[in-house]
Short mmCIF file of C-alpha atoms in Angstrom, two decimals:
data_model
loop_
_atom_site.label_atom_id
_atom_site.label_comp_id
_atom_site.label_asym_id
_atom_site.label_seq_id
_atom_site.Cartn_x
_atom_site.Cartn_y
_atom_site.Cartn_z
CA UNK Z 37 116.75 75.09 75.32
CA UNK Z 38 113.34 76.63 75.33
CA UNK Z 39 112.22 79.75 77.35
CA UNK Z 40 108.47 80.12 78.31
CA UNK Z 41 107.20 83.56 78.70
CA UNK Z 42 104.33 84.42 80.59
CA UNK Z 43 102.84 87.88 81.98
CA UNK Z 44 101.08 89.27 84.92
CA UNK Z 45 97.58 91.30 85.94
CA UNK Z 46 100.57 94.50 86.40
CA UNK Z 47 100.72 94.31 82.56
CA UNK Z 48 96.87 95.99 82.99
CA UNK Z 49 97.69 98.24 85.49
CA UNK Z 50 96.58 95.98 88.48
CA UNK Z 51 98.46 96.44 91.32
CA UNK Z 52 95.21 96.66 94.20
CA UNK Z 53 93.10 94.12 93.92
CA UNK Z 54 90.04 96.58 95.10
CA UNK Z 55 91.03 99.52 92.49
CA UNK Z 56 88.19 100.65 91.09
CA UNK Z 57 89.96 101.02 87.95
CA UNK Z 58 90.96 97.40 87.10
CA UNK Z 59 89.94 95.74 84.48
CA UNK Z 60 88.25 92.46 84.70
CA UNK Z 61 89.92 89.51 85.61
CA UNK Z 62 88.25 87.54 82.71
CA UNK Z 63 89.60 90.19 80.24
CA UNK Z 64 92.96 89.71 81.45
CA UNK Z 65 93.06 86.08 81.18
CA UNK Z 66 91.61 86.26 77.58
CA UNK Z 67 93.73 89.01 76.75
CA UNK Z 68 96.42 87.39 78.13
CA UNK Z 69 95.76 83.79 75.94
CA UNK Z 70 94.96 86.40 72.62
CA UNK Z 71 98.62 88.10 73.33
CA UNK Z 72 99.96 84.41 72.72
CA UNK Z 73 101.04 83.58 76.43
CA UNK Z 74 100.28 80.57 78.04
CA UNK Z 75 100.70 81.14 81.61
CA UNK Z 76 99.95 84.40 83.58
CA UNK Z 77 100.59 84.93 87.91
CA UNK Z 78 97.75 85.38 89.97
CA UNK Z 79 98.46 89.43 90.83
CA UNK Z 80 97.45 90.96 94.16
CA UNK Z 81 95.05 88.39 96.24
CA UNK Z 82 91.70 88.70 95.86
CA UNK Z 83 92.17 89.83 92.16
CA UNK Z 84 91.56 86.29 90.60
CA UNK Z 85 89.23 84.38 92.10
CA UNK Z 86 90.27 82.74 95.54
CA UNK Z 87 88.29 79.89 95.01
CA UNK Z 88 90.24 76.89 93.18
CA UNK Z 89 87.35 75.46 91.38
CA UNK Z 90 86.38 78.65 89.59
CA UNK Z 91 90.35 79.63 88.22
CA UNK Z 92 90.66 76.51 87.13
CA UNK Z 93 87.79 76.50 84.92
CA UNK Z 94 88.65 79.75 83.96
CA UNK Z 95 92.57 79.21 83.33
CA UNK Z 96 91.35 76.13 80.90
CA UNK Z 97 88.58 77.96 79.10
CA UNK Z 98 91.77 80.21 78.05
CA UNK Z 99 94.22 77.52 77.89
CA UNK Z 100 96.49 79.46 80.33
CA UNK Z 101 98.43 77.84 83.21
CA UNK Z 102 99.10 79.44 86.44
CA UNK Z 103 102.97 80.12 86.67
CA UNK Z 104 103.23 82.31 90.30
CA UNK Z 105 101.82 84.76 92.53
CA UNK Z 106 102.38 88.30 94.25
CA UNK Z 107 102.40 88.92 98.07
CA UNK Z 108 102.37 92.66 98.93
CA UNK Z 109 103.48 92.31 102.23
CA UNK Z 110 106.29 94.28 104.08
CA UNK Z 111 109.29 91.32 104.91
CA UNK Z 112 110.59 93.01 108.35
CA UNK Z 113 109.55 96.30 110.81
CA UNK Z 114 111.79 99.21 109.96
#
């Protein structure tokens, strides 16, 4: 049996897309590809680019596959 092992922008801290204090997307994908992964999630919307066209190219240039995503949404009204 083989287990694939990917990661996620949280690895770098990103939790908001709009903190001023992420790094850049593009770093994360490369750094993600350098660590040896193959596959990384999308993090919080609006982190990665929303636009398919533009993560795909940039998920190939790093030979990385998209593997899931993150919704930060509460699931019910206290």
């Amino acid at each position: 049996m083989t287990i694939k092992i990917g990661n996620a922008p949280c690895s770098w801290g990103v939790e908001f897309a709009d903190d001023p204090r992420n790094p850049q997307w593009r770093d994360v994908l490369r750094e993600n590809a350098e660590a040896g992964y193959k596959g990384i999630e999308l993090g919080p919307v609006g982190f990665m680019p929303e636009d398919p066209a533009i993560l795909a190219d940039a998920l190939a240039e790093h030979d990385q596959e998209l593997i899931g995503g993150v919704v930060f949404r509460p699931f019910h009204d206290p």
